[in-house]
Amino acid sequence: DRYIQYDDLCDMTQELLSLAGVRVEYRSEVVDVDAEAGTVQLANGRRVTADLIVGADGPHSIARQAIVGYKEEIEIGPFCTYS
């Protein structure tokens, strides 16, 4: 088995994305997602269009809601696991 520290994985991923010319938006509050059009509306009023949108916005994901078409009721437990 091979293991990698989470921070190292994030650093390597960011480096590879930068080399590929991919722009990553951090700390951008998403208020709406149009999955069909590939657009994201940000809280600051900016609308972003992309070929690929990765919704990493947590358990109450606006991206997930836009894709599945409804808001999922989620119970958040006291523990977190990473695989």
GROMACS .gro file of N, CA and C in nm:
model
  249
    1ASP      N    1   0.084  -0.119   0.000
    1ASP     CA    2   0.000   0.000   0.000
    1ASP      C    3   0.088   0.125   0.000
    2ARG      N    4   0.036   0.227  -0.064
    2ARG     CA    5   0.106   0.355  -0.066
    2ARG      C    6   0.016   0.462  -0.007
    3TYR      N    7   0.075   0.550   0.068
    3TYR     CA    8   0.000   0.655   0.135
    3TYR      C    9   0.064   0.790   0.105
    4ILE      N   10  -0.019   0.894   0.109
    4ILE     CA   11   0.032   1.029   0.088
    4ILE      C   12  -0.041   1.122   0.185
    5GLN      N   13   0.031   1.215   0.238
    5GLN     CA   14  -0.027   1.314   0.328
    5GLN      C   15  -0.125   1.401   0.249
    6TYR      N   16  -0.236   1.437   0.312
    6TYR     CA   17  -0.339   1.516   0.246
    6TYR      C   18  -0.284   1.648   0.191
    7ASP      N   19  -0.204   1.719   0.271
    7ASP     CA   20  -0.148   1.847   0.226
    7ASP      C   21  -0.060   1.828   0.103
    8ASP      N   22   0.019   1.720   0.100
    8ASP     CA   23   0.104   1.692  -0.015
    8ASP      C   24   0.019   1.663  -0.139
    9LEU      N   25  -0.089   1.589  -0.121
    9LEU     CA   26  -0.180   1.560  -0.232
    9LEU      C   27  -0.240   1.688  -0.287
   10CYS      N   28  -0.283   1.777  -0.199
   10CYS     CA   29  -0.339   1.905  -0.243
   10CYS      C   30  -0.236   1.988  -0.319
   11ASP      N   31  -0.113   1.993  -0.268
   11ASP     CA   32  -0.007   2.068  -0.335
   11ASP      C   33   0.023   2.012  -0.474
   12MET      N   34   0.033   1.880  -0.484
   12MET     CA   35   0.061   1.818  -0.614
   12MET      C   36  -0.054   1.839  -0.712
   13THR      N   37  -0.176   1.828  -0.662
   13THR     CA   38  -0.292   1.851  -0.748
   13THR      C   39  -0.294   1.994  -0.800
   14GLN      N   40  -0.270   2.091  -0.712
   14GLN     CA   41  -0.268   2.231  -0.754
   14GLN      C   42  -0.158   2.255  -0.857
   15GLU      N   43  -0.042   2.197  -0.836
   15GLU     CA   44   0.068   2.213  -0.931
   15GLU      C   45   0.033   2.156  -1.069
   16LEU      N   46  -0.026   2.037  -1.071
   16LEU     CA   47  -0.065   1.975  -1.198
   16LEU      C   48  -0.174   2.055  -1.268
   17LEU      N   49  -0.270   2.105  -1.191
   17LEU     CA   50  -0.376   2.187  -1.251
   17LEU      C   51  -0.319   2.315  -1.310
   18SER      N   52  -0.226   2.377  -1.239
   18SER     CA   53  -0.162   2.500  -1.290
   18SER      C   54  -0.086   2.474  -1.418
   19LEU      N   55  -0.012   2.363  -1.422
   19LEU     CA   56   0.064   2.327  -1.543
   19LEU      C   57  -0.029   2.302  -1.661
   20ALA      N   58  -0.149   2.253  -1.635
   20ALA     CA   59  -0.246   2.225  -1.741
   20ALA      C   60  -0.327   2.348  -1.778
   21GLY      N   61  -0.303   2.460  -1.710
   21GLY     CA   62  -0.374   2.583  -1.741
   21GLY      C   63  -0.513   2.591  -1.681
   22VAL      N   64  -0.539   2.510  -1.580
   22VAL     CA   65  -0.670   2.510  -1.515
   22VAL      C   66  -0.672   2.615  -1.404
   23ARG      N   67  -0.775   2.698  -1.405
   23ARG     CA   68  -0.790   2.799  -1.300
   23ARG      C   69  -0.880   2.743  -1.191
   24VAL      N   70  -0.837   2.755  -1.068
   24VAL     CA   71  -0.913   2.707  -0.954
   24VAL      C   72  -0.959   2.827  -0.873
   25GLU      N   73  -1.088   2.830  -0.839
   25GLU     CA   74  -1.145   2.939  -0.759
   25GLU      C   75  -1.157   2.891  -0.615
   26TYR      N   76  -1.086   2.956  -0.525
   26TYR     CA   77  -1.095   2.924  -0.383
   26TYR      C   78  -1.175   3.031  -0.311
   27ARG      N   79  -1.238   2.992  -0.201
   27ARG     CA   80  -1.312   3.084  -0.115
   27ARG      C   81  -1.412   3.168  -0.193
   28SER      N   82  -1.480   3.104  -0.286
   28SER     CA   83  -1.581   3.170  -0.366
   28SER      C   84  -1.716   3.111  -0.329
   29GLU      N   85  -1.801   3.191  -0.268
   29GLU     CA   86  -1.931   3.140  -0.225
   29GLU      C   87  -2.022   3.123  -0.346
   30VAL      N   88  -2.067   3.001  -0.367
   30VAL     CA   89  -2.155   2.969  -0.478
   30VAL      C   90  -2.299   2.985  -0.432
   31VAL      N   91  -2.379   3.060  -0.510
   31VAL     CA   92  -2.519   3.078  -0.476
   31VAL      C   93  -2.612   3.003  -0.570
   32ASP      N   94  -2.561   2.966  -0.689
   32ASP     CA   95  -2.644   2.893  -0.784
   32ASP      C   96  -2.554   2.820  -0.883
   33VAL      N   97  -2.601   2.704  -0.928
   33VAL     CA   98  -2.530   2.626  -1.029
   33VAL      C   99  -2.630   2.585  -1.136
   34ASP      N  100  -2.595   2.607  -1.261
   34ASP     CA  101  -2.672   2.556  -1.374
   34ASP      C  102  -2.588   2.447  -1.438
   35ALA      N  103  -2.614   2.321  -1.399
   35ALA     CA  104  -2.533   2.209  -1.445
   35ALA      C  105  -2.543   2.189  -1.595
   36GLU      N  106  -2.660   2.214  -1.652
   36GLU     CA  107  -2.678   2.197  -1.797
   36GLU      C  108  -2.596   2.298  -1.876
   37ALA      N  109  -2.593   2.422  -1.830
   37ALA     CA  110  -2.520   2.528  -1.900
   37ALA      C  111  -2.374   2.534  -1.860
   38GLY      N  112  -2.338   2.468  -1.749
   38GLY     CA  113  -2.200   2.473  -1.701
   38GLY      C  114  -2.163   2.608  -1.644
   39THR      N  115  -2.259   2.670  -1.574
   39THR     CA  116  -2.233   2.802  -1.514
   39THR      C  117  -2.253   2.797  -1.364
   40VAL      N  118  -2.178   2.883  -1.297
   40VAL     CA  119  -2.186   2.897  -1.152
   40VAL      C  120  -2.203   3.046  -1.123
   41GLN      N  121  -2.301   3.077  -1.038
   41GLN     CA  122  -2.322   3.215  -0.994
   41GLN      C  123  -2.258   3.230  -0.857
   42LEU      N  124  -2.168   3.327  -0.843
   42LEU     CA  125  -2.100   3.352  -0.716
   42LEU      C  126  -2.170   3.462  -0.639
   43ALA      N  127  -2.149   3.464  -0.509
   43ALA     CA  128  -2.213   3.562  -0.421
   43ALA      C  129  -2.172   3.704  -0.455
   44ASN      N  130  -2.053   3.721  -0.512
   44ASN     CA  131  -2.006   3.855  -0.547
   44ASN      C  132  -2.066   3.906  -0.679
   45GLY      N  133  -2.159   3.825  -0.738
   45GLY     CA  134  -2.226   3.866  -0.861
   45GLY      C  135  -2.164   3.811  -0.987
   46ARG      N  136  -2.045   3.759  -0.976
   46ARG     CA  137  -1.975   3.706  -1.093
   46ARG      C  138  -2.036   3.574  -1.136
   47ARG      N  139  -2.050   3.553  -1.266
   47ARG     CA  140  -2.097   3.427  -1.322
   47ARG      C  141  -1.980   3.363  -1.396
   48VAL      N  142  -1.952   3.236  -1.363
   48VAL     CA  143  -1.839   3.164  -1.421
   48VAL      C  144  -1.893   3.051  -1.507
   49THR      N  145  -1.840   3.039  -1.628
   49THR     CA  146  -1.875   2.929  -1.718
   49THR      C  147  -1.753   2.842  -1.736
   50ALA      N  148  -1.773   2.710  -1.732
   50ALA     CA  149  -1.659   2.618  -1.742
   50ALA      C  150  -1.702   2.487  -1.807
   51ASP      N  151  -1.602   2.417  -1.861
   51ASP     CA  152  -1.627   2.284  -1.916
   51ASP      C  153  -1.649   2.182  -1.806
   52LEU      N  154  -1.586   2.204  -1.691
   52LEU     CA  155  -1.597   2.114  -1.578
   52LEU      C  156  -1.612   2.195  -1.451
   53ILE      N  157  -1.713   2.162  -1.372
   53ILE     CA  158  -1.734   2.226  -1.243
   53ILE      C  159  -1.721   2.119  -1.136
   54VAL      N  160  -1.634   2.142  -1.041
   54VAL     CA  161  -1.616   2.050  -0.929
   54VAL      C  162  -1.677   2.115  -0.806
   55GLY      N  163  -1.782   2.054  -0.754
   55GLY     CA  164  -1.846   2.107  -0.635
   55GLY      C  165  -1.786   2.044  -0.511
   56ALA      N  166  -1.700   2.117  -0.445
   56ALA     CA  167  -1.639   2.069  -0.320
   56ALA      C  168  -1.684   2.160  -0.208
   57ASP      N  169  -1.815   2.177  -0.202
   57ASP     CA  170  -1.871   2.276  -0.110
   57ASP      C  171  -1.940   2.216   0.011
   58GLY      N  172  -1.899   2.096   0.050
   58GLY     CA  173  -1.943   2.039   0.175
   58GLY      C  174  -2.075   1.966   0.172
   59PRO      N  175  -2.121   1.927   0.289
   59PRO     CA  176  -2.239   1.841   0.298
   59PRO      C  177  -2.370   1.907   0.256
   60HIS      N  178  -2.377   2.038   0.260
   60HIS     CA  179  -2.498   2.109   0.217
   60HIS      C  180  -2.474   2.171   0.079
   61SER      N  181  -2.420   2.092  -0.009
   61SER     CA  182  -2.371   2.134  -0.139
   61SER      C  183  -2.478   2.193  -0.231
   62ILE      N  184  -2.455   2.314  -0.275
   62ILE     CA  185  -2.541   2.375  -0.376
   62ILE      C  186  -2.521   2.304  -0.509
   63ALA      N  187  -2.399   2.262  -0.538
   63ALA     CA  188  -2.372   2.189  -0.662
   63ALA      C  189  -2.448   2.057  -0.664
   64ARG      N  190  -2.446   1.983  -0.555
   64ARG     CA  191  -2.519   1.856  -0.549
   64ARG      C  192  -2.668   1.879  -0.569
   65GLN      N  193  -2.721   1.980  -0.505
   65GLN     CA  194  -2.863   2.012  -0.518
   65GLN      C  195  -2.900   2.043  -0.663
   66ALA      N  196  -2.812   2.116  -0.733
   66ALA     CA  197  -2.839   2.150  -0.873
   66ALA      C  198  -2.836   2.026  -0.962
   67ILE      N  199  -2.751   1.931  -0.929
   67ILE     CA  200  -2.737   1.811  -1.013
   67ILE      C  201  -2.851   1.712  -0.987
   68VAL      N  202  -2.883   1.684  -0.860
   68VAL     CA  203  -2.987   1.586  -0.830
   68VAL      C  204  -3.127   1.646  -0.836
   69GLY      N  205  -3.138   1.778  -0.831
   69GLY     CA  206  -3.266   1.843  -0.848
   69GLY      C  207  -3.346   1.867  -0.720
   70TYR      N  208  -3.290   1.834  -0.606
   70TYR     CA  209  -3.359   1.859  -0.480
   70TYR      C  210  -3.254   1.869  -0.369
   71LYS      N  211  -3.295   1.930  -0.259
   71LYS     CA  212  -3.206   1.943  -0.144
   71LYS      C  213  -3.215   1.817  -0.060
   72GLU      N  214  -3.102   1.753  -0.039
   72GLU     CA  215  -3.098   1.632   0.042
   72GLU      C  216  -3.094   1.668   0.190
   73GLU      N  217  -3.170   1.595   0.268
   73GLU     CA  218  -3.163   1.611   0.413
   73GLU      C  219  -3.048   1.526   0.464
   74ILE      N  220  -2.953   1.588   0.528
   74ILE     CA  221  -2.832   1.519   0.572
   74ILE      C  222  -2.814   1.538   0.721
   75GLU      N  223  -2.780   1.430   0.788
   75GLU     CA  224  -2.743   1.440   0.929
   75GLU      C  225  -2.591   1.432   0.936
   76ILE      N  226  -2.532   1.529   1.000
   76ILE     CA  227  -2.387   1.533   1.012
   76ILE      C  228  -2.348   1.477   1.148
   77GLY      N  229  -2.265   1.374   1.144
   77GLY     CA  230  -2.221   1.310   1.268
   77GLY      C  231  -2.100   1.379   1.327
   78PRO      N  232  -2.055   1.331   1.441
   78PRO     CA  233  -1.942   1.394   1.511
   78PRO      C  234  -1.806   1.354   1.456
   79PHE      N  235  -1.800   1.263   1.358
   79PHE     CA  236  -1.673   1.214   1.309
   79PHE      C  237  -1.658   1.240   1.160
   80CYS      N  238  -1.535   1.247   1.115
   80CYS     CA  239  -1.505   1.267   0.975
   80CYS      C  240  -1.401   1.165   0.933
   81THR      N  241  -1.420   1.104   0.818
   81THR     CA  242  -1.321   1.007   0.768
   81THR      C  243  -1.282   1.046   0.626
   82TYR      N  244  -1.160   1.015   0.593
   82TYR     CA  245  -1.109   1.036   0.458
   82TYR      C  246  -1.064   0.903   0.405
   83SER      N  247  -1.094   0.877   0.280
   83SER     CA  248  -1.049   0.752   0.221
   83SER      C  249  -0.965   0.779   0.099
   0.00000   0.00000   0.00000
